[in-house]
Amino acid sequence: MKALCWHGKNDVRVDSVPDPKIINDRDAIIRITATAICGSDLHLYNGIVPTLESGDILGHEFMGEVMEVGRGVKKLKVGDKVVVPFTIACGHCYFCKNKLFSLCDNSNPNMEMGRKLMGHATAGLFGYSHMCGGFSGGQAEFVRVPYADVGPIKVPDRIDDEKVLFLSDIFPTGYMAAENCVKRGDTVAVWGCGPVAQFAIQSAWMLGAERVIAIDCVPERLALAKKYGGAETINFEENDVYEILMAMTGGRGPDCCIDAVGAEAHSGPTFDAMLDKAKQVAHLTANRPHVLREAIKCCRKGGIVSVPGVYLGNVDTIPFGAAMNKGLTFKMGQTHVQHYLKKLLTKILDGKINPAGIITHRMKLKDAPKGYKTFCDKKDGCIKVVMTP
């Protein structure tokens, strides 16, 4: 089959690789009908995620048709149309029983890597390094799905793939980010206007926010946040974010702040952002945490900072004193996708949201290297790339 493989920093290629096979009784083989490039994939593309190996198949946002199931899979049958969560969960461990699916204790065969780097390992993740299990991703023609009786959700044949594809990651991720912090009547500030941020904005409204303010510098993303998300917007290259947020909130600050950017924040006009960029270029750090610092500074006293953006390893010069003295609460983590699937599918089927509204680029899998570069460079108005094999 054909699959998009990582071969080094900024080097991804569509290669011919062996077809996946059933390995254990709870596996399924899925024929991919739609897959997407995620902002988190750019951390792999840019070479800042450890434990990747040349030839690894990327991609964690995908859906398709069930082609084969193991003997232990009772909830799926051949021919079912399914969306697959990017998190792999066994369904039976302590964390799965408590609906903390991205922390599953059994789905990551490389637990020791995670223990050495973080103290504990995450669940297995599709297409996201050997530290996260070394599972082949879904930017391919076929994929093996472990624990297929727990993860995939069946979706109606009549609904377009593009409307449900993002249940695999970014819609639940944006929703969980908002759920972690938003209460009815809140003023919410969202850093970033990429795909996850767009869903965080819409989810904040669903959860009763009174105001949503989106922060970015890319004109197309800001325009989408305003038109698609109904948010007020701030261009951080034209405004001092702290000063304008204080003016917009009467000096109190937003009730909650969402860092939907993570490790590779844009190197804006501030000194700390430029220093972050220099450190990363010199391989002194894997992160550019300017957004996290700014969210801590801007958030009102007693507020909540929610972090769906991916960070790696140690993060430099975080104003922890400010966070402690302001009494801030932090909520973060990889998304417990399985927990949100039914609820968010219902919102799509009821017409409360059309996730396809963020798609700007459609292409074939064979053009994936071009898609990665366009998305990474933020060229051609690119916000979200969807591919079909």
Coordinates of C-alpha atoms in Angstrom, one line a residue:
M1 CA 0.0 0.0 0.0
K2 CA 1.0 3.7 -0.2
A3 CA 1.6 5.6 3.0
L4 CA 3.1 8.9 4.1
C5 CA 6.4 8.2 5.9
W6 CA 8.8 10.4 8.0
H7 CA 12.4 10.3 6.9
G8 CA 13.8 13.3 8.9
K9 CA 13.2 16.9 9.6
N10 CA 11.0 18.4 6.9
D11 CA 11.4 15.2 4.9
V12 CA 8.1 13.2 4.4
R13 CA 7.5 10.9 1.4
V14 CA 4.8 8.7 0.1
D15 CA 6.3 5.2 0.1
S16 CA 5.2 1.7 -0.8
V17 CA 5.0 -0.2 2.5
P18 CA 3.5 -3.6 3.5
D19 CA -0.2 -3.8 4.1
P20 CA -1.2 -4.0 7.7
K21 CA -2.4 -7.3 9.2
I22 CA -4.5 -8.5 12.1
I23 CA -2.1 -9.1 15.0
N24 CA -4.4 -9.9 17.9
D25 CA -8.1 -10.6 18.3
R26 CA -9.1 -7.1 19.2
D27 CA -7.7 -5.5 16.0
A28 CA -9.5 -4.2 12.9
I29 CA -8.2 -3.2 9.5
I30 CA -9.6 0.0 8.2
R31 CA -9.5 1.2 4.5
I32 CA -8.9 4.9 4.8
T33 CA -11.4 7.1 3.0
A34 CA -10.3 10.5 4.5
T35 CA -7.3 11.7 6.6
A36 CA -6.0 15.1 7.6
I37 CA -2.8 16.9 8.5
C38 CA -3.0 18.1 12.1
G39 CA -1.0 21.0 13.7
S40 CA 0.5 18.4 16.0
D41 CA 1.9 16.6 12.9
L42 CA 4.0 19.7 12.3
H43 CA 5.9 19.0 15.5
L44 CA 7.0 15.7 13.9
Y45 CA 7.6 17.4 10.5
N46 CA 9.8 20.0 12.1
G47 CA 11.8 17.3 14.0
I48 CA 11.2 18.4 17.6
V49 CA 9.5 15.1 18.7
P50 CA 11.9 12.5 20.0
T51 CA 11.9 8.7 19.2
L52 CA 10.7 9.0 15.6
E53 CA 12.4 6.6 13.2
S54 CA 12.9 6.9 9.4
G55 CA 10.1 5.1 7.7
D56 CA 7.5 5.7 10.4
I57 CA 4.0 6.2 9.0
L58 CA 2.4 9.4 10.1
G59 CA -1.2 10.5 10.7
H60 CA -3.6 10.4 13.6
E61 CA -6.8 12.0 12.1
F62 CA -8.5 9.5 9.9
M63 CA -11.7 7.5 9.1
G64 CA -12.7 4.8 6.7
E65 CA -14.4 1.5 6.1
V66 CA -13.9 -1.7 8.2
M67 CA -12.3 -4.3 6.0
E68 CA -11.5 -7.0 8.5
V69 CA -12.0 -7.6 12.3
G70 CA -10.3 -9.9 14.8
R71 CA -12.4 -12.5 16.6
G72 CA -12.6 -10.4 19.8
V73 CA -14.2 -7.4 18.0
K74 CA -18.0 -7.6 18.6
K75 CA -19.0 -3.9 18.0
L76 CA -17.8 -3.6 14.4
K77 CA -18.4 -5.6 11.3
V78 CA -17.0 -5.5 7.8
G79 CA -18.4 -2.6 5.8
D80 CA -19.0 -0.3 8.8
K81 CA -18.1 3.4 8.3
V82 CA -16.1 4.5 11.3
V83 CA -14.1 7.4 12.7
V84 CA -11.1 6.4 14.7
P85 CA -9.8 8.3 17.8
F86 CA -6.2 9.3 17.7
T87 CA -5.9 7.9 21.3
I88 CA -5.7 4.1 21.7
A89 CA -7.4 2.8 24.8
C90 CA -8.0 -0.7 26.2
G91 CA -11.3 0.1 27.9
H92 CA -10.5 -1.9 31.1
C93 CA -7.7 -0.3 33.0
Y94 CA -8.1 2.2 35.9
F95 CA -7.8 5.2 33.6
C96 CA -10.2 3.9 30.9
K97 CA -12.7 3.1 33.6
N98 CA -12.5 6.7 34.8
K99 CA -12.9 8.0 31.2
L100 CA -9.3 9.2 31.1
F101 CA -8.7 7.3 27.8
S102 CA -5.5 9.2 26.7
L103 CA -3.8 7.9 29.9
C104 CA -4.6 4.2 29.2
D105 CA -2.2 1.9 31.0
N106 CA -2.3 -0.9 28.5
S107 CA -2.2 0.4 25.0
N108 CA 1.4 1.7 24.8
P109 CA 3.9 -1.1 24.3
N110 CA 6.8 1.3 24.9
M111 CA 5.8 2.4 28.4
E112 CA 9.4 2.4 29.5
M113 CA 10.3 5.2 27.1
G114 CA 7.5 7.4 28.6
R115 CA 8.6 6.6 32.1
K116 CA 12.1 7.7 31.5
L117 CA 11.1 11.0 29.9
M118 CA 8.0 11.9 31.9
G119 CA 7.7 9.6 34.9
H120 CA 4.7 7.8 33.3
A121 CA 3.7 7.0 29.8
T122 CA 0.7 8.2 27.8
A123 CA -1.7 5.9 26.0
G124 CA -0.6 4.7 22.6
L125 CA -1.2 7.2 19.8
F126 CA -1.4 6.6 16.1
G127 CA 1.5 7.9 14.0
Y128 CA 3.2 9.8 16.8
S129 CA 6.6 8.4 17.6
H130 CA 7.8 5.3 19.4
M131 CA 7.5 6.9 22.8
C132 CA 3.7 6.9 22.1
G133 CA 3.8 3.2 21.0
G134 CA 5.3 3.2 17.6
F135 CA 1.8 2.6 15.9
S136 CA 1.5 3.2 12.2
G137 CA -0.7 6.2 11.4
G138 CA -3.6 6.7 9.1
Q139 CA -2.0 8.9 6.3
A140 CA -2.1 5.7 4.3
E141 CA -4.4 3.5 2.3
F142 CA -5.0 1.1 5.2
V143 CA -4.3 1.0 8.9
R144 CA -4.4 -1.5 11.8
V145 CA -6.6 -0.3 14.7
P146 CA -5.9 -2.0 18.0
Y147 CA -8.6 -2.3 20.6
A148 CA -11.1 -1.7 17.8
D149 CA -14.0 -2.6 20.1
V150 CA -13.2 0.5 22.3
G151 CA -12.1 3.3 19.9
P152 CA -13.9 3.6 16.6
I153 CA -17.4 5.1 16.4
K154 CA -19.8 4.0 13.7
V155 CA -21.2 7.0 11.7
P156 CA -24.1 7.0 9.2
D157 CA -23.3 6.2 5.6
R158 CA -25.3 9.1 4.4
I159 CA -23.1 11.8 6.1
D160 CA -20.1 13.2 4.2
D161 CA -16.7 12.2 5.5
E162 CA -15.6 15.8 5.9
K163 CA -18.4 16.5 8.4
V164 CA -17.3 13.7 10.8
L165 CA -13.6 13.3 10.1
F166 CA -12.5 15.7 12.8
L167 CA -14.2 13.6 15.5
S168 CA -10.9 11.7 15.4
D169 CA -9.0 14.6 17.1
I170 CA -9.5 18.3 16.7
F171 CA -13.2 18.7 17.4
P172 CA -13.0 16.7 20.7
T173 CA -9.7 18.4 21.5
G174 CA -11.2 21.9 21.1
Y175 CA -14.3 20.9 23.0
M176 CA -12.3 19.4 25.9
A177 CA -10.1 22.5 26.1
A178 CA -13.2 24.6 26.5
E179 CA -14.9 22.2 28.9
N180 CA -11.8 22.3 31.1
C181 CA -12.3 26.0 31.7
V182 CA -15.5 27.7 30.5
K183 CA -18.5 28.4 32.6
R184 CA -21.7 30.2 31.6
G185 CA -21.1 34.0 31.3
D186 CA -17.3 33.8 31.0
T187 CA -15.0 35.8 28.9
V188 CA -12.7 33.4 27.1
A189 CA -9.4 34.3 25.4
V190 CA -8.1 31.7 22.9
W191 CA -4.5 31.9 21.7
G192 CA -4.1 30.7 18.1
C193 CA -6.7 30.5 15.4
G194 CA -5.6 27.2 13.9
P195 CA -8.0 24.2 13.6
V196 CA -8.0 23.2 17.3
A197 CA -8.6 26.8 18.3
Q198 CA -11.5 27.2 15.8
F199 CA -13.2 24.3 17.6
A200 CA -12.3 25.6 21.0
I201 CA -14.0 28.9 20.0
Q202 CA -17.2 27.2 18.9
S203 CA -17.2 24.9 21.9
A204 CA -16.8 27.9 24.2
W205 CA -20.1 29.3 22.8
M206 CA -21.8 25.9 23.2
L207 CA -20.8 25.9 26.9
G208 CA -22.3 29.3 27.5
A209 CA -19.4 31.8 27.1
E210 CA -20.5 35.4 27.0
R211 CA -17.4 36.7 25.0
V212 CA -14.7 34.8 23.0
I213 CA -11.6 36.7 22.0
A214 CA -9.2 35.0 19.5
I215 CA -5.5 35.9 19.2
D216 CA -3.3 35.2 16.1
C217 CA -1.4 37.1 13.4
V218 CA -2.4 35.2 10.3
P219 CA -5.1 37.2 8.5
E220 CA -6.9 34.1 7.1
R221 CA -7.1 32.5 10.5
L222 CA -8.3 35.7 12.2
A223 CA -10.9 36.1 9.5
L224 CA -12.1 32.5 10.0
A225 CA -12.3 33.0 13.8
K226 CA -14.5 36.0 13.2
K227 CA -16.7 34.6 10.5
Y228 CA -16.9 30.9 11.4
G229 CA -16.5 31.3 15.1
G230 CA -18.1 34.6 15.8
A231 CA -15.1 35.7 18.0
E232 CA -13.6 39.1 18.6
T233 CA -10.1 39.1 17.3
I234 CA -6.6 40.5 18.2
N235 CA -3.7 40.5 15.8
F236 CA -0.7 40.2 18.1
E237 CA 1.7 41.7 15.6
E238 CA -0.4 44.9 15.7
N239 CA -1.4 45.1 19.3
D240 CA 0.1 44.5 22.8
V241 CA -2.0 41.5 23.8
Y242 CA -1.9 42.1 27.5
E243 CA -2.8 45.8 27.2
I244 CA -5.7 45.3 24.8
L245 CA -7.1 42.4 26.8
M246 CA -7.1 44.5 29.9
A247 CA -8.8 47.3 28.0
M248 CA -11.5 44.8 26.7
T249 CA -12.1 43.4 30.2
G250 CA -12.0 46.5 32.3
G251 CA -8.6 45.6 33.7
R252 CA -9.8 42.3 35.2
G253 CA -8.5 39.9 32.5
P254 CA -10.3 37.0 30.8
D255 CA -11.9 34.5 33.1
C256 CA -10.2 31.6 31.2
C257 CA -7.4 31.4 28.7
I258 CA -6.8 28.6 26.2
D259 CA -3.4 27.9 24.8
A260 CA -4.2 26.2 21.5
V261 CA -0.7 26.8 20.1
G262 CA 1.7 24.8 22.2
A263 CA 5.4 24.1 21.5
E264 CA 5.9 26.1 18.4
A265 CA 4.5 29.5 19.1
H266 CA 5.0 32.1 16.4
S267 CA 8.1 34.2 17.0
G268 CA 6.3 37.5 17.5
P269 CA 7.7 41.0 18.3
T270 CA 8.4 40.3 22.0
F271 CA 11.8 39.7 23.3
D272 CA 10.9 36.4 25.0
A273 CA 9.4 35.0 21.8
M274 CA 12.5 35.9 19.8
L275 CA 14.7 34.3 22.5
D276 CA 12.6 31.1 22.4
K277 CA 13.2 30.9 18.7
A278 CA 16.9 31.3 19.1
K279 CA 17.1 28.6 21.7
Q280 CA 15.1 26.2 19.6
V281 CA 17.3 26.8 16.5
A282 CA 20.4 26.2 18.8
H283 CA 18.7 22.9 20.0
L284 CA 18.7 24.2 23.6
T285 CA 14.9 23.6 23.9
A286 CA 12.1 21.9 22.1
N287 CA 9.5 24.5 23.0
R288 CA 8.6 28.1 22.3
P289 CA 6.3 28.8 25.2
H290 CA 5.6 32.5 24.7
V291 CA 1.8 31.9 24.5
L292 CA 1.8 30.0 27.9
R293 CA 3.7 32.9 29.5
E294 CA 1.3 35.4 28.1
A295 CA -1.8 33.4 29.0
I296 CA -0.6 33.3 32.7
K297 CA 0.0 37.1 32.6
C298 CA -3.3 37.9 31.1
C299 CA -5.6 35.5 32.9
R300 CA -7.7 37.1 35.7
K301 CA -6.9 36.3 39.3
G302 CA -8.5 32.9 40.2
G303 CA -9.0 32.1 36.6
I304 CA -8.3 28.9 34.6
V305 CA -5.6 28.3 32.0
S306 CA -6.5 25.4 29.6
V307 CA -3.7 23.9 27.5
P308 CA -4.6 21.6 24.5
G309 CA -1.4 22.7 22.7
V310 CA 1.3 20.0 22.7
Y311 CA 4.5 20.6 24.8
L312 CA 7.5 18.4 24.9
G313 CA 10.0 17.9 27.8
N314 CA 11.0 20.8 29.9
V315 CA 9.6 24.3 29.3
D316 CA 11.8 27.3 30.0
T317 CA 11.1 30.4 32.1
I318 CA 7.5 29.9 32.9
P319 CA 6.2 32.6 35.4
F320 CA 5.2 30.0 38.0
G321 CA 5.3 32.7 40.7
A322 CA 2.7 34.7 38.9
A323 CA 0.5 31.6 38.4
M324 CA 0.7 30.7 42.1
N325 CA 0.2 34.2 43.5
K326 CA -2.8 34.8 41.1
G327 CA -4.3 31.5 42.2
L328 CA -4.6 30.1 38.7
T329 CA -5.9 26.7 37.9
F330 CA -4.3 24.7 35.1
K331 CA -6.1 22.0 33.1
M332 CA -4.4 20.2 30.2
G333 CA -3.6 16.9 28.5
Q334 CA -4.1 14.7 25.5
T335 CA -7.7 14.4 24.6
H336 CA -9.9 11.6 26.0
V337 CA -11.5 11.3 22.6
Q338 CA -13.7 8.3 23.3
H339 CA -15.5 10.2 26.1
Y340 CA -16.7 12.8 23.7
L341 CA -17.5 10.9 20.5
K342 CA -21.3 10.2 20.9
K343 CA -22.0 13.7 22.3
L344 CA -20.2 15.5 19.5
L345 CA -21.5 13.3 16.8
T346 CA -25.0 14.2 17.9
K347 CA -24.2 17.9 17.7
I348 CA -23.0 17.3 14.1
L349 CA -26.1 15.3 13.1
D350 CA -28.4 17.9 14.8
G351 CA -26.8 20.6 12.7
K352 CA -25.4 22.6 15.6
I353 CA -21.9 22.6 14.0
N354 CA -20.4 21.9 10.6
P355 CA -16.8 20.9 11.2
A356 CA -16.1 20.9 7.4
G357 CA -16.2 24.7 7.6
I358 CA -12.5 24.9 8.5
I359 CA -11.2 22.9 5.5
T360 CA -9.2 25.0 3.0
H361 CA -7.2 22.4 1.1
R362 CA -8.2 19.1 -0.4
M363 CA -5.7 16.8 -2.1
K364 CA -4.8 13.2 -2.8
L365 CA -2.5 11.3 -0.5
K366 CA 0.2 11.3 -3.2
D367 CA 0.5 15.1 -2.7
A368 CA 0.9 14.9 1.1
P369 CA 4.5 16.3 1.1
K370 CA 3.2 19.4 -0.6
G371 CA 0.4 19.6 1.8
Y372 CA 2.7 19.4 4.8
K373 CA 4.9 22.2 3.5
T374 CA 2.0 24.5 2.6
F375 CA 0.4 24.0 6.0
C376 CA 3.7 24.4 7.8
D377 CA 4.5 27.6 5.9
K378 CA 1.0 29.0 6.4
K379 CA 0.9 29.7 2.7
D380 CA -2.0 29.9 0.2
G381 CA -4.5 30.6 3.0
C382 CA -4.0 27.1 4.4
I383 CA -5.8 26.3 7.6
K384 CA -6.7 22.6 7.3
V385 CA -5.7 20.0 4.7
V386 CA -7.8 16.9 4.1
M387 CA -6.5 14.0 1.9
T388 CA -8.1 11.0 0.3
P389 CA -6.1 8.0 -0.8

